[in-house]
Amino acid sequence: MATAWFQCQAGASGDMLLGALLDAGAPLEAVQEAVDAVGVEPIMISAERTERHGIAATYAKVKTVESHMHRTWNDVRDLLDRADLPEPVHARAHDVFGRLAHAEARAHRCLPEEVHFHEVGALDAIADVVGTCTALHALGVQDAIGSPVALGNGSVEAAHGRLPVPAPAVLELMRVAAAPVYSGPAPYEMCTPTGAALLTSVCGSWGPMPALRITADGTGAGSRRVDEVPNILRVVLGEPYVAHAAQSTLCGDVLIETNVDDLDPRLWPAVLGKLLAGGAADAWLVPILMKKGRPAHTLCVLVSADRLDDALDTVFRETSTIGARMVAVAKRALDRDFATVSVEGLPIRVKTATFEGKVVNAQPEYEDVAAAAESLGRPVKVVMGAAAAAAYAAGMAP
């Protein structure tokens, strides 16, 4: 399972993404077989070595026969449904073309089913989408992060006539995904609708390259040579890096986080209970709102480095998440101790925390307070107050 980071300082297109993944080691044969399985007019894909501003890159060249067919979203969906593709490739390609259809529909004020893809429905775009999805699957990419994306400026000739850059569909795709964008250094179309749809489908988050142990990298070349910037897109593949306790006297714990929007909320207490029973120092949930207004939770688990694998096993087995973030954290724990006070003859433990030799916190243990309240027939809040007062009288005051 690999994490991918896409560097998009010269924008993104389908051939740039495919070229970068082929350069990183995705097998061309698997890509060609997947494209062939779609069953359209003949398409040949080759990986050509080239350079942009002296930087070695791979250009994914797509060679097709001339075709005047303008396929609708329903046409493309039917092609994908009939194709013999691995399920992850099938699902990703569906998502990419679905995003394109909805973005084009909003741009042209029509229904997604009425969209004629024109450029993005042409054979080379089918090759780019299915090929890129296949390459991601072959490389084991499960999680992806994208850098801010250069969109370009000016205008571009399209099937609808001359369009402003960024194209309306590109703006809509980036808006829906809440992706960070900027104009970029070159007065051309730097991000195509196909490139935007692929990026927003694959990238679950955006920002600088995360801490990774790099396993591979690749550079994909765009077809245009521009003076202002190397027209390339880079991908870095790796495993998330977690600093373990031996690497820092301050850091013995790891914080695991994952966003989940499709788990029955009644299961969360059992998940938290199993994490704590399995050795996690703490586990908690944070309510969040994800894209498209979906309510969700962030599961947070604080665990020592030597119990990290056990905690991850519980997270992946007991929840519906397919990935997790891991961050090494520094922790300062106060010295703790227990003392016992008496409330109407019943013992109640009090946990104390000291800093530089002085008590800074003193809290009666709730379970003891609740048991004493039950025995005495008194409200829990009354016994809690009495226990706190007894702790204060015994010299355990902060």
mmCIF file of C-alpha atoms in Angstrom:
data_model
loop_
_atom_site.group_PDB
_atom_site.id
_atom_site.type_symbol
_atom_site.label_atom_id
_atom_site.label_comp_id
_atom_site.label_asym_id
_atom_site.label_seq_id
_atom_site.Cartn_x
_atom_site.Cartn_y
_atom_site.Cartn_z
ATOM 1 C CA MET A 1 0.000 0.000 0.000
ATOM 2 C CA ALA A 2 1.649 3.218 -1.190
ATOM 3 C CA THR A 3 1.055 6.899 -0.662
ATOM 4 C CA ALA A 4 1.475 9.172 -3.681
ATOM 5 C CA TRP A 5 2.284 12.889 -3.743
ATOM 6 C CA PHE A 6 1.662 14.766 -6.991
ATOM 7 C CA GLN A 7 3.639 17.948 -7.674
ATOM 8 C CA CYS A 8 1.606 20.090 -10.058
ATOM 9 C CA GLN A 9 3.586 23.314 -10.475
ATOM 10 C CA ALA A 10 3.037 23.090 -14.259
ATOM 11 C CA GLY A 11 -0.575 21.966 -13.929
ATOM 12 C CA ALA A 12 -1.928 18.543 -14.824
ATOM 13 C CA SER A 13 -3.266 16.636 -17.811
ATOM 14 C CA GLY A 14 -4.132 13.021 -18.443
ATOM 15 C CA ASP A 15 -0.954 12.316 -20.397
ATOM 16 C CA MET A 16 1.222 14.022 -17.756
ATOM 17 C CA LEU A 17 -0.298 11.909 -14.959
ATOM 18 C CA LEU A 18 -0.022 8.698 -16.983
ATOM 19 C CA GLY A 19 3.541 9.513 -18.013
ATOM 20 C CA ALA A 20 4.586 10.159 -14.414
ATOM 21 C CA LEU A 21 3.135 6.850 -13.214
ATOM 22 C CA LEU A 22 4.732 4.926 -16.086
ATOM 23 C CA ASP A 23 8.024 6.631 -15.247
ATOM 24 C CA ALA A 24 7.579 5.516 -11.623
ATOM 25 C CA GLY A 25 7.343 1.877 -12.667
ATOM 26 C CA ALA A 26 3.748 1.156 -13.674
ATOM 27 C CA PRO A 27 3.793 -1.598 -16.349
ATOM 28 C CA LEU A 28 2.913 -0.327 -19.817
ATOM 29 C CA GLU A 29 1.581 -3.776 -20.758
ATOM 30 C CA ALA A 30 -1.072 -3.661 -18.004
ATOM 31 C CA VAL A 31 -2.095 -0.160 -19.062
ATOM 32 C CA GLN A 32 -2.442 -1.207 -22.705
ATOM 33 C CA GLU A 33 -4.480 -4.296 -21.792
ATOM 34 C CA ALA A 34 -6.881 -2.229 -19.682
ATOM 35 C CA VAL A 35 -7.400 0.318 -22.445
ATOM 36 C CA ASP A 36 -7.951 -2.484 -24.957
ATOM 37 C CA ALA A 37 -10.591 -3.965 -22.646
ATOM 38 C CA VAL A 38 -12.783 -0.867 -23.014
ATOM 39 C CA GLY A 39 -13.557 -2.005 -26.546
ATOM 40 C CA VAL A 40 -13.434 1.247 -28.491
ATOM 41 C CA GLU A 41 -11.549 2.037 -31.695
ATOM 42 C CA PRO A 42 -7.870 0.938 -31.694
ATOM 43 C CA ILE A 43 -5.657 2.854 -29.240
ATOM 44 C CA MET A 44 -1.895 2.422 -28.909
ATOM 45 C CA ILE A 45 -0.007 3.765 -25.897
ATOM 46 C CA SER A 46 3.759 4.211 -25.790
ATOM 47 C CA ALA A 47 6.131 5.629 -23.181
ATOM 48 C CA GLU A 48 8.669 7.907 -24.825
ATOM 49 C CA ARG A 49 11.757 9.229 -23.088
ATOM 50 C CA THR A 50 12.090 12.985 -23.386
ATOM 51 C CA GLU A 51 13.136 16.035 -21.374
ATOM 52 C CA ARG A 52 11.737 19.383 -20.357
ATOM 53 C CA HIS A 53 14.264 22.105 -19.440
ATOM 54 C CA GLY A 54 16.905 19.396 -19.130
ATOM 55 C CA ILE A 55 14.826 17.272 -16.716
ATOM 56 C CA ALA A 56 14.372 13.666 -17.858
ATOM 57 C CA ALA A 57 10.717 12.710 -18.207
ATOM 58 C CA THR A 58 8.360 10.205 -19.803
ATOM 59 C CA TYR A 59 5.783 11.283 -22.345
ATOM 60 C CA ALA A 60 2.761 8.993 -22.544
ATOM 61 C CA LYS A 61 1.938 9.093 -26.241
ATOM 62 C CA VAL A 62 -1.539 7.984 -27.242
ATOM 63 C CA LYS A 63 -2.021 7.057 -30.896
ATOM 64 C CA THR A 64 -5.593 6.618 -32.142
ATOM 65 C CA VAL A 65 -7.499 6.382 -35.364
ATOM 66 C CA GLU A 66 -9.541 9.385 -36.446
ATOM 67 C CA SER A 67 -12.931 9.363 -34.763
ATOM 68 C CA HIS A 68 -15.832 11.789 -34.981
ATOM 69 C CA MET A 69 -17.946 10.063 -32.328
ATOM 70 C CA HIS A 70 -19.086 12.325 -29.481
ATOM 71 C CA ARG A 71 -19.941 10.062 -26.600
ATOM 72 C CA THR A 72 -22.290 10.990 -23.768
ATOM 73 C CA TRP A 73 -21.785 10.127 -20.111
ATOM 74 C CA ASN A 74 -24.193 7.212 -20.560
ATOM 75 C CA ASP A 75 -22.130 5.948 -23.520
ATOM 76 C CA VAL A 76 -18.893 6.069 -21.562
ATOM 77 C CA ARG A 77 -20.548 4.495 -18.529
ATOM 78 C CA ASP A 78 -21.789 1.596 -20.654
ATOM 79 C CA LEU A 79 -18.302 1.093 -22.102
ATOM 80 C CA LEU A 80 -16.786 0.942 -18.641
ATOM 81 C CA ASP A 81 -19.498 -1.404 -17.354
ATOM 82 C CA ARG A 82 -18.808 -3.883 -20.142
ATOM 83 C CA ALA A 83 -15.023 -3.686 -19.831
ATOM 84 C CA ASP A 84 -13.169 -6.493 -18.060
ATOM 85 C CA LEU A 85 -11.303 -4.294 -15.567
ATOM 86 C CA PRO A 86 -10.176 -4.838 -11.959
ATOM 87 C CA GLU A 87 -12.830 -3.452 -9.624
ATOM 88 C CA PRO A 88 -10.634 -0.603 -8.248
ATOM 89 C CA VAL A 89 -9.844 0.510 -11.810
ATOM 90 C CA HIS A 90 -13.498 0.259 -12.814
ATOM 91 C CA ALA A 91 -14.651 2.275 -9.791
ATOM 92 C CA ARG A 92 -11.999 4.976 -10.202
ATOM 93 C CA ALA A 93 -12.637 5.408 -13.935
ATOM 94 C CA HIS A 94 -16.389 5.682 -13.239
ATOM 95 C CA ASP A 95 -15.697 8.357 -10.632
ATOM 96 C CA VAL A 96 -13.419 10.360 -12.938
ATOM 97 C CA PHE A 97 -15.872 10.445 -15.849
ATOM 98 C CA GLY A 98 -18.752 11.090 -13.463
ATOM 99 C CA ARG A 99 -16.936 14.140 -12.103
ATOM 100 C CA LEU A 100 -16.325 15.343 -15.651
ATOM 101 C CA ALA A 101 -19.972 14.888 -16.604
ATOM 102 C CA HIS A 102 -21.263 16.853 -13.613
ATOM 103 C CA ALA A 103 -18.670 19.617 -14.073
ATOM 104 C CA GLU A 104 -19.483 19.998 -17.783
ATOM 105 C CA ALA A 105 -23.206 19.914 -17.006
ATOM 106 C CA ARG A 106 -22.917 22.783 -14.572
ATOM 107 C CA ALA A 107 -20.747 24.753 -16.981
ATOM 108 C CA HIS A 108 -23.272 24.358 -19.819
ATOM 109 C CA ARG A 109 -26.475 24.399 -17.744
ATOM 110 C CA CYS A 110 -27.688 20.942 -18.683
ATOM 111 C CA LEU A 111 -28.107 17.495 -17.140
ATOM 112 C CA PRO A 112 -25.032 15.226 -16.817
ATOM 113 C CA GLU A 113 -26.736 12.658 -19.066
ATOM 114 C CA GLU A 114 -27.030 15.315 -21.793
ATOM 115 C CA VAL A 115 -23.326 16.141 -21.812
ATOM 116 C CA HIS A 116 -21.452 15.298 -24.999
ATOM 117 C CA PHE A 117 -17.886 14.999 -23.836
ATOM 118 C CA HIS A 118 -16.261 16.087 -27.102
ATOM 119 C CA GLU A 119 -12.571 16.427 -26.164
ATOM 120 C CA VAL A 120 -12.831 14.626 -22.821
ATOM 121 C CA GLY A 121 -14.879 11.837 -24.390
ATOM 122 C CA ALA A 122 -12.414 11.304 -27.228
ATOM 123 C CA LEU A 123 -10.271 8.207 -27.479
ATOM 124 C CA ASP A 124 -7.160 9.789 -26.029
ATOM 125 C CA ALA A 125 -9.061 10.859 -22.900
ATOM 126 C CA ILE A 126 -10.473 7.352 -22.437
ATOM 127 C CA ALA A 127 -6.897 6.087 -22.719
ATOM 128 C CA ASP A 128 -5.635 8.676 -20.231
ATOM 129 C CA VAL A 129 -8.337 7.970 -17.646
ATOM 130 C CA VAL A 130 -8.382 4.172 -17.836
ATOM 131 C CA GLY A 131 -4.587 4.065 -18.220
ATOM 132 C CA THR A 132 -3.959 6.305 -15.208
ATOM 133 C CA CYS A 133 -6.437 4.387 -13.040
ATOM 134 C CA THR A 134 -4.735 1.126 -14.047
ATOM 135 C CA ALA A 135 -1.274 2.514 -13.302
ATOM 136 C CA LEU A 136 -2.385 3.676 -9.841
ATOM 137 C CA HIS A 137 -3.789 0.207 -9.142
ATOM 138 C CA ALA A 138 -0.631 -1.522 -10.386
ATOM 139 C CA LEU A 139 1.563 0.646 -8.141
ATOM 140 C CA GLY A 140 -0.616 -0.058 -5.091
ATOM 141 C CA VAL A 141 -1.543 3.574 -4.485
ATOM 142 C CA GLN A 142 -4.162 3.776 -1.745
ATOM 143 C CA ASP A 143 -3.743 7.364 -0.612
ATOM 144 C CA ALA A 144 -2.719 10.476 -2.543
ATOM 145 C CA ILE A 145 -1.911 14.096 -1.789
ATOM 146 C CA GLY A 146 -1.765 16.862 -4.369
ATOM 147 C CA SER A 147 0.230 20.068 -4.310
ATOM 148 C CA PRO A 148 -1.512 23.348 -5.201
ATOM 149 C CA VAL A 149 -2.342 23.128 -8.913
ATOM 150 C CA ALA A 150 -1.296 25.685 -11.546
ATOM 151 C CA LEU A 151 -4.270 26.271 -13.860
ATOM 152 C CA GLY A 152 -2.822 28.720 -16.415
ATOM 153 C CA ASN A 153 -4.547 31.687 -18.039
ATOM 154 C CA GLY A 154 -5.462 33.044 -21.441
ATOM 155 C CA SER A 155 -7.784 31.050 -23.710
ATOM 156 C CA VAL A 156 -7.969 27.683 -25.472
ATOM 157 C CA GLU A 157 -9.744 26.393 -28.583
ATOM 158 C CA ALA A 158 -12.404 23.797 -27.728
ATOM 159 C CA ALA A 159 -15.399 22.083 -29.304
ATOM 160 C CA HIS A 160 -17.652 24.850 -27.942
ATOM 161 C CA GLY A 161 -15.396 27.545 -29.406
ATOM 162 C CA ARG A 162 -12.666 29.558 -27.748
ATOM 163 C CA LEU A 163 -12.898 29.175 -23.977
ATOM 164 C CA PRO A 164 -11.240 31.190 -21.223
ATOM 165 C CA VAL A 165 -8.526 29.536 -19.183
ATOM 166 C CA PRO A 166 -9.067 28.084 -16.645
ATOM 167 C CA ALA A 167 -11.861 26.273 -18.468
ATOM 168 C CA PRO A 168 -15.255 26.370 -16.706
ATOM 169 C CA ALA A 169 -15.207 22.616 -16.084
ATOM 170 C CA VAL A 170 -11.750 22.840 -14.484
ATOM 171 C CA LEU A 171 -12.921 25.567 -12.096
ATOM 172 C CA GLU A 172 -15.981 23.521 -11.165
ATOM 173 C CA LEU A 173 -13.945 20.352 -10.530
ATOM 174 C CA MET A 174 -11.504 22.223 -8.319
ATOM 175 C CA ARG A 175 -14.289 24.047 -6.478
ATOM 176 C CA VAL A 176 -16.147 20.857 -5.601
ATOM 177 C CA ALA A 177 -12.925 19.209 -4.383
ATOM 178 C CA ALA A 178 -11.852 22.308 -2.413
ATOM 179 C CA ALA A 179 -8.459 21.955 -4.113
ATOM 180 C CA PRO A 180 -5.865 24.755 -3.776
ATOM 181 C CA VAL A 181 -5.157 26.383 -7.140
ATOM 182 C CA TYR A 182 -3.327 29.357 -8.615
ATOM 183 C CA SER A 183 -2.798 30.858 -12.061
ATOM 184 C CA GLY A 184 0.783 29.694 -12.527
ATOM 185 C CA PRO A 185 3.676 31.134 -14.520
ATOM 186 C CA ALA A 186 2.626 30.412 -18.132
ATOM 187 C CA PRO A 187 -0.147 32.064 -20.224
ATOM 188 C CA TYR A 188 -1.512 28.740 -21.485
ATOM 189 C CA GLU A 189 -3.965 26.048 -20.406
ATOM 190 C CA MET A 190 -1.906 24.241 -17.772
ATOM 191 C CA CYS A 191 -4.618 22.077 -16.229
ATOM 192 C CA THR A 192 -7.053 20.250 -18.515
ATOM 193 C CA PRO A 193 -10.490 18.975 -17.473
ATOM 194 C CA THR A 194 -9.214 15.386 -17.676
ATOM 195 C CA GLY A 195 -6.215 16.227 -15.497
ATOM 196 C CA ALA A 196 -8.427 18.045 -12.976
ATOM 197 C CA ALA A 197 -10.913 15.154 -12.815
ATOM 198 C CA LEU A 198 -8.161 12.593 -12.270
ATOM 199 C CA LEU A 199 -6.427 14.667 -9.595
ATOM 200 C CA THR A 200 -9.596 15.453 -7.647
ATOM 201 C CA SER A 201 -10.689 11.814 -7.794
ATOM 202 C CA VAL A 202 -7.368 10.454 -6.573
ATOM 203 C CA CYS A 203 -6.218 13.072 -4.046
ATOM 204 C CA GLY A 204 -7.840 12.878 -0.645
ATOM 205 C CA SER A 205 -5.913 15.906 0.638
ATOM 206 C CA TRP A 206 -3.755 18.770 -0.595
ATOM 207 C CA GLY A 207 -0.505 20.337 0.502
ATOM 208 C CA PRO A 208 3.270 19.902 0.582
ATOM 209 C CA MET A 209 4.920 16.503 0.358
ATOM 210 C CA PRO A 210 4.306 14.590 3.610
ATOM 211 C CA ALA A 211 6.943 12.658 5.529
ATOM 212 C CA LEU A 212 7.582 9.545 3.416
ATOM 213 C CA ARG A 213 10.089 6.780 2.994
ATOM 214 C CA ILE A 214 10.408 7.113 -0.782
ATOM 215 C CA THR A 215 10.055 3.915 -2.796
ATOM 216 C CA ALA A 216 9.774 5.391 -6.313
ATOM 217 C CA ASP A 217 9.283 8.619 -8.207
ATOM 218 C CA GLY A 218 8.322 9.531 -11.746
ATOM 219 C CA THR A 219 8.174 12.536 -14.035
ATOM 220 C CA GLY A 220 5.548 12.922 -16.729
ATOM 221 C CA ALA A 221 5.981 15.370 -19.600
ATOM 222 C CA GLY A 222 3.262 17.516 -21.111
ATOM 223 C CA SER A 223 3.030 17.739 -24.882
ATOM 224 C CA ARG A 224 3.775 21.464 -24.947
ATOM 225 C CA ARG A 225 7.247 22.927 -24.448
ATOM 226 C CA VAL A 226 7.012 26.260 -22.626
ATOM 227 C CA ASP A 227 9.707 28.730 -21.668
ATOM 228 C CA GLU A 228 8.332 29.816 -18.302
ATOM 229 C CA VAL A 229 8.463 26.470 -16.456
ATOM 230 C CA PRO A 230 9.430 22.819 -17.091
ATOM 231 C CA ASN A 231 6.164 21.359 -18.375
ATOM 232 C CA ILE A 232 6.238 18.315 -16.130
ATOM 233 C CA LEU A 233 4.205 16.660 -13.398
ATOM 234 C CA ARG A 234 6.050 14.648 -10.767
ATOM 235 C CA VAL A 235 4.814 11.838 -8.551
ATOM 236 C CA VAL A 236 6.592 10.620 -5.413
ATOM 237 C CA LEU A 237 5.609 7.213 -4.019
ATOM 238 C CA GLY A 238 6.431 6.015 -0.545
ATOM 239 C CA GLU A 239 5.389 4.710 2.819
ATOM 240 C CA PRO A 240 4.225 7.112 5.559
ATOM 241 C CA TYR A 241 7.124 7.878 7.881
ATOM 242 C CA VAL A 242 6.626 7.619 11.616
ATOM 243 C CA ALA A 243 9.389 8.630 14.020
ATOM 244 C CA HIS A 244 9.692 6.010 16.748
ATOM 245 C CA ALA A 245 10.551 6.502 20.382
ATOM 246 C CA ALA A 246 14.197 5.576 19.939
ATOM 247 C CA GLN A 247 14.669 8.566 17.644
ATOM 248 C CA SER A 248 13.684 11.190 20.200
ATOM 249 C CA THR A 249 13.692 11.331 23.973
ATOM 250 C CA LEU A 250 10.565 13.475 23.752
ATOM 251 C CA CYS A 251 8.626 11.294 21.353
ATOM 252 C CA GLY A 252 7.353 7.905 22.443
ATOM 253 C CA ASP A 253 3.837 8.106 21.079
ATOM 254 C CA VAL A 254 2.140 8.116 17.689
ATOM 255 C CA LEU A 255 -1.152 9.819 16.859
ATOM 256 C CA ILE A 256 -3.284 7.864 14.383
ATOM 257 C CA GLU A 257 -6.057 9.796 12.634
ATOM 258 C CA THR A 258 -8.587 8.765 10.039
ATOM 259 C CA ASN A 259 -11.788 10.378 8.694
ATOM 260 C CA VAL A 260 -14.787 8.026 8.466
ATOM 261 C CA ASP A 261 -18.182 8.936 7.012
ATOM 262 C CA ASP A 262 -19.756 5.537 6.340
ATOM 263 C CA LEU A 263 -19.677 3.629 9.645
ATOM 264 C CA ASP A 264 -22.808 2.946 11.678
ATOM 265 C CA PRO A 265 -22.301 5.292 14.674
ATOM 266 C CA ARG A 266 -23.560 2.611 17.062
ATOM 267 C CA LEU A 267 -20.288 0.755 16.444
ATOM 268 C CA TRP A 268 -18.011 3.541 17.675
ATOM 269 C CA PRO A 269 -18.158 2.684 21.425
ATOM 270 C CA ALA A 270 -16.998 -0.862 20.657
ATOM 271 C CA VAL A 271 -14.186 0.457 18.449
ATOM 272 C CA LEU A 272 -12.953 2.830 21.158
ATOM 273 C CA GLY A 273 -13.233 0.089 23.765
ATOM 274 C CA LYS A 274 -11.133 -2.358 21.733
ATOM 275 C CA LEU A 275 -8.465 0.272 21.083
ATOM 276 C CA LEU A 276 -8.164 1.095 24.775
ATOM 277 C CA ALA A 277 -8.220 -2.590 25.757
ATOM 278 C CA GLY A 278 -5.476 -3.193 23.180
ATOM 279 C CA GLY A 279 -3.079 -0.784 24.833
ATOM 280 C CA ALA A 280 -3.884 2.614 23.340
ATOM 281 C CA ALA A 281 -3.136 5.444 25.746
ATOM 282 C CA ASP A 282 -6.279 7.236 24.582
ATOM 283 C CA ALA A 283 -8.861 7.086 21.802
ATOM 284 C CA TRP A 284 -11.526 9.611 20.910
ATOM 285 C CA LEU A 285 -13.834 10.900 18.156
ATOM 286 C CA VAL A 286 -14.149 14.393 16.675
ATOM 287 C CA PRO A 287 -17.315 15.277 14.689
ATOM 288 C CA ILE A 288 -16.414 16.827 11.317
ATOM 289 C CA LEU A 289 -18.107 17.908 8.088
ATOM 290 C CA MET A 290 -16.548 16.480 4.929
ATOM 291 C CA LYS A 291 -16.918 17.507 1.284
ATOM 292 C CA LYS A 292 -20.429 17.715 -0.153
ATOM 293 C CA GLY A 293 -21.746 18.303 3.378
ATOM 294 C CA ARG A 294 -21.271 14.725 4.573
ATOM 295 C CA PRO A 295 -21.240 14.393 8.394
ATOM 296 C CA ALA A 296 -18.367 12.240 9.593
ATOM 297 C CA HIS A 297 -15.984 11.552 12.478
ATOM 298 C CA THR A 298 -12.240 11.745 12.848
ATOM 299 C CA LEU A 299 -11.031 8.774 14.872
ATOM 300 C CA CYS A 300 -7.964 9.720 16.915
ATOM 301 C CA VAL A 301 -5.798 7.136 18.653
ATOM 302 C CA LEU A 302 -2.801 7.914 20.852
ATOM 303 C CA VAL A 303 -0.571 4.870 21.122
ATOM 304 C CA SER A 304 3.020 4.033 21.979
ATOM 305 C CA ALA A 305 5.256 3.195 19.028
ATOM 306 C CA ASP A 306 5.622 -0.433 20.100
ATOM 307 C CA ARG A 307 1.831 -0.900 20.001
ATOM 308 C CA LEU A 308 1.297 0.942 16.720
ATOM 309 C CA ASP A 309 0.785 -2.181 14.588
ATOM 310 C CA ASP A 310 -1.820 -3.572 16.997
ATOM 311 C CA ALA A 311 -3.731 -0.298 17.006
ATOM 312 C CA LEU A 312 -3.683 -0.076 13.202
ATOM 313 C CA ASP A 313 -4.922 -3.656 12.979
ATOM 314 C CA THR A 314 -7.901 -2.729 15.160
ATOM 315 C CA VAL A 315 -8.607 0.452 13.170
ATOM 316 C CA PHE A 316 -8.619 -1.351 9.822
ATOM 317 C CA ARG A 317 -10.536 -4.406 11.040
ATOM 318 C CA GLU A 318 -13.176 -2.654 13.122
ATOM 319 C CA THR A 319 -13.913 0.432 11.001
ATOM 320 C CA SER A 320 -14.629 1.069 7.321
ATOM 321 C CA THR A 321 -11.599 3.271 6.708
ATOM 322 C CA ILE A 322 -9.102 2.429 3.945
ATOM 323 C CA GLY A 323 -6.227 4.579 5.187
ATOM 324 C CA ALA A 324 -4.858 6.404 8.203
ATOM 325 C CA ARG A 325 -2.499 9.264 8.956
ATOM 326 C CA MET A 326 0.276 8.698 11.489
ATOM 327 C CA VAL A 327 2.175 11.483 13.198
ATOM 328 C CA ALA A 328 4.845 11.170 15.868
ATOM 329 C CA VAL A 329 3.965 13.393 18.818
ATOM 330 C CA ALA A 330 5.912 14.771 21.745
ATOM 331 C CA LYS A 331 4.295 14.185 25.117
ATOM 332 C CA ARG A 332 4.958 15.545 28.597
ATOM 333 C CA ALA A 333 3.240 13.501 31.303
ATOM 334 C CA LEU A 334 2.982 14.787 34.872
ATOM 335 C CA ASP A 335 3.884 12.564 37.801
ATOM 336 C CA ARG A 336 0.765 10.868 39.119
ATOM 337 C CA ASP A 337 -0.192 9.217 42.370
ATOM 338 C CA PHE A 338 -3.245 8.007 44.290
ATOM 339 C CA ALA A 339 -4.371 8.835 47.790
ATOM 340 C CA THR A 340 -7.521 7.786 49.641
ATOM 341 C CA VAL A 341 -10.036 9.975 51.451
ATOM 342 C CA SER A 342 -13.151 9.031 53.407
ATOM 343 C CA VAL A 343 -16.698 10.253 52.816
ATOM 344 C CA GLU A 344 -19.118 9.180 55.554
ATOM 345 C CA GLY A 345 -16.875 6.213 56.283
ATOM 346 C CA LEU A 346 -16.500 5.032 52.668
ATOM 347 C CA PRO A 347 -13.082 5.118 50.942
ATOM 348 C CA ILE A 348 -12.665 7.099 47.719
ATOM 349 C CA ARG A 349 -9.447 7.222 45.730
ATOM 350 C CA VAL A 350 -8.139 10.566 44.553
ATOM 351 C CA LYS A 351 -5.727 10.854 41.618
ATOM 352 C CA THR A 352 -3.141 13.598 41.995
ATOM 353 C CA ALA A 353 -0.825 15.100 39.395
ATOM 354 C CA THR A 354 2.306 16.969 40.447
ATOM 355 C CA PHE A 355 4.526 19.429 38.588
ATOM 356 C CA GLU A 356 7.917 20.401 40.006
ATOM 357 C CA GLY A 357 6.975 18.747 43.276
ATOM 358 C CA LYS A 358 3.646 20.548 43.714
ATOM 359 C CA VAL A 359 0.114 19.192 43.299
ATOM 360 C CA VAL A 360 -1.554 20.883 40.321
ATOM 361 C CA ASN A 361 -4.565 18.574 39.956
ATOM 362 C CA ALA A 362 -6.554 16.380 42.308
ATOM 363 C CA GLN A 363 -9.589 14.472 41.096
ATOM 364 C CA PRO A 364 -11.706 11.895 42.929
ATOM 365 C CA GLU A 365 -12.118 8.696 40.921
ATOM 366 C CA TYR A 366 -15.603 8.679 39.452
ATOM 367 C CA GLU A 367 -16.192 4.934 39.880
ATOM 368 C CA ASP A 368 -15.457 5.160 43.621
ATOM 369 C CA VAL A 369 -17.685 8.234 43.942
ATOM 370 C CA ALA A 370 -20.555 6.538 42.107
ATOM 371 C CA ALA A 371 -20.248 3.390 44.263
ATOM 372 C CA ALA A 372 -20.243 5.436 47.482
ATOM 373 C CA ALA A 373 -23.249 7.479 46.325
ATOM 374 C CA GLU A 374 -25.148 4.256 45.622
ATOM 375 C CA SER A 375 -24.321 2.871 49.072
ATOM 376 C CA LEU A 376 -25.195 6.100 50.844
ATOM 377 C CA GLY A 377 -28.296 6.857 48.809
ATOM 378 C CA ARG A 378 -26.940 10.279 48.012
ATOM 379 C CA PRO A 379 -26.648 12.134 44.687
ATOM 380 C CA VAL A 380 -23.370 11.550 42.889
ATOM 381 C CA LYS A 381 -22.679 15.292 42.676
ATOM 382 C CA VAL A 382 -22.959 15.605 46.469
ATOM 383 C CA VAL A 383 -20.495 12.782 47.128
ATOM 384 C CA MET A 384 -18.150 14.161 44.452
ATOM 385 C CA GLY A 385 -18.124 17.550 46.205
ATOM 386 C CA ALA A 386 -17.534 15.932 49.585
ATOM 387 C CA ALA A 387 -14.629 13.874 48.218
ATOM 388 C CA ALA A 388 -13.056 16.972 46.677
ATOM 389 C CA ALA A 389 -13.425 18.824 49.963
ATOM 390 C CA ALA A 390 -11.838 15.905 51.838
ATOM 391 C CA ALA A 391 -8.911 15.907 49.398
ATOM 392 C CA TYR A 392 -8.472 19.650 49.919
ATOM 393 C CA ALA A 393 -8.527 19.194 53.696
ATOM 394 C CA ALA A 394 -5.933 16.434 53.431
ATOM 395 C CA GLY A 395 -3.477 18.801 51.738
ATOM 396 C CA MET A 396 -4.051 17.694 48.143
ATOM 397 C CA ALA A 397 -5.228 21.109 46.998
ATOM 398 C CA PRO A 398 -3.679 22.500 43.790
#
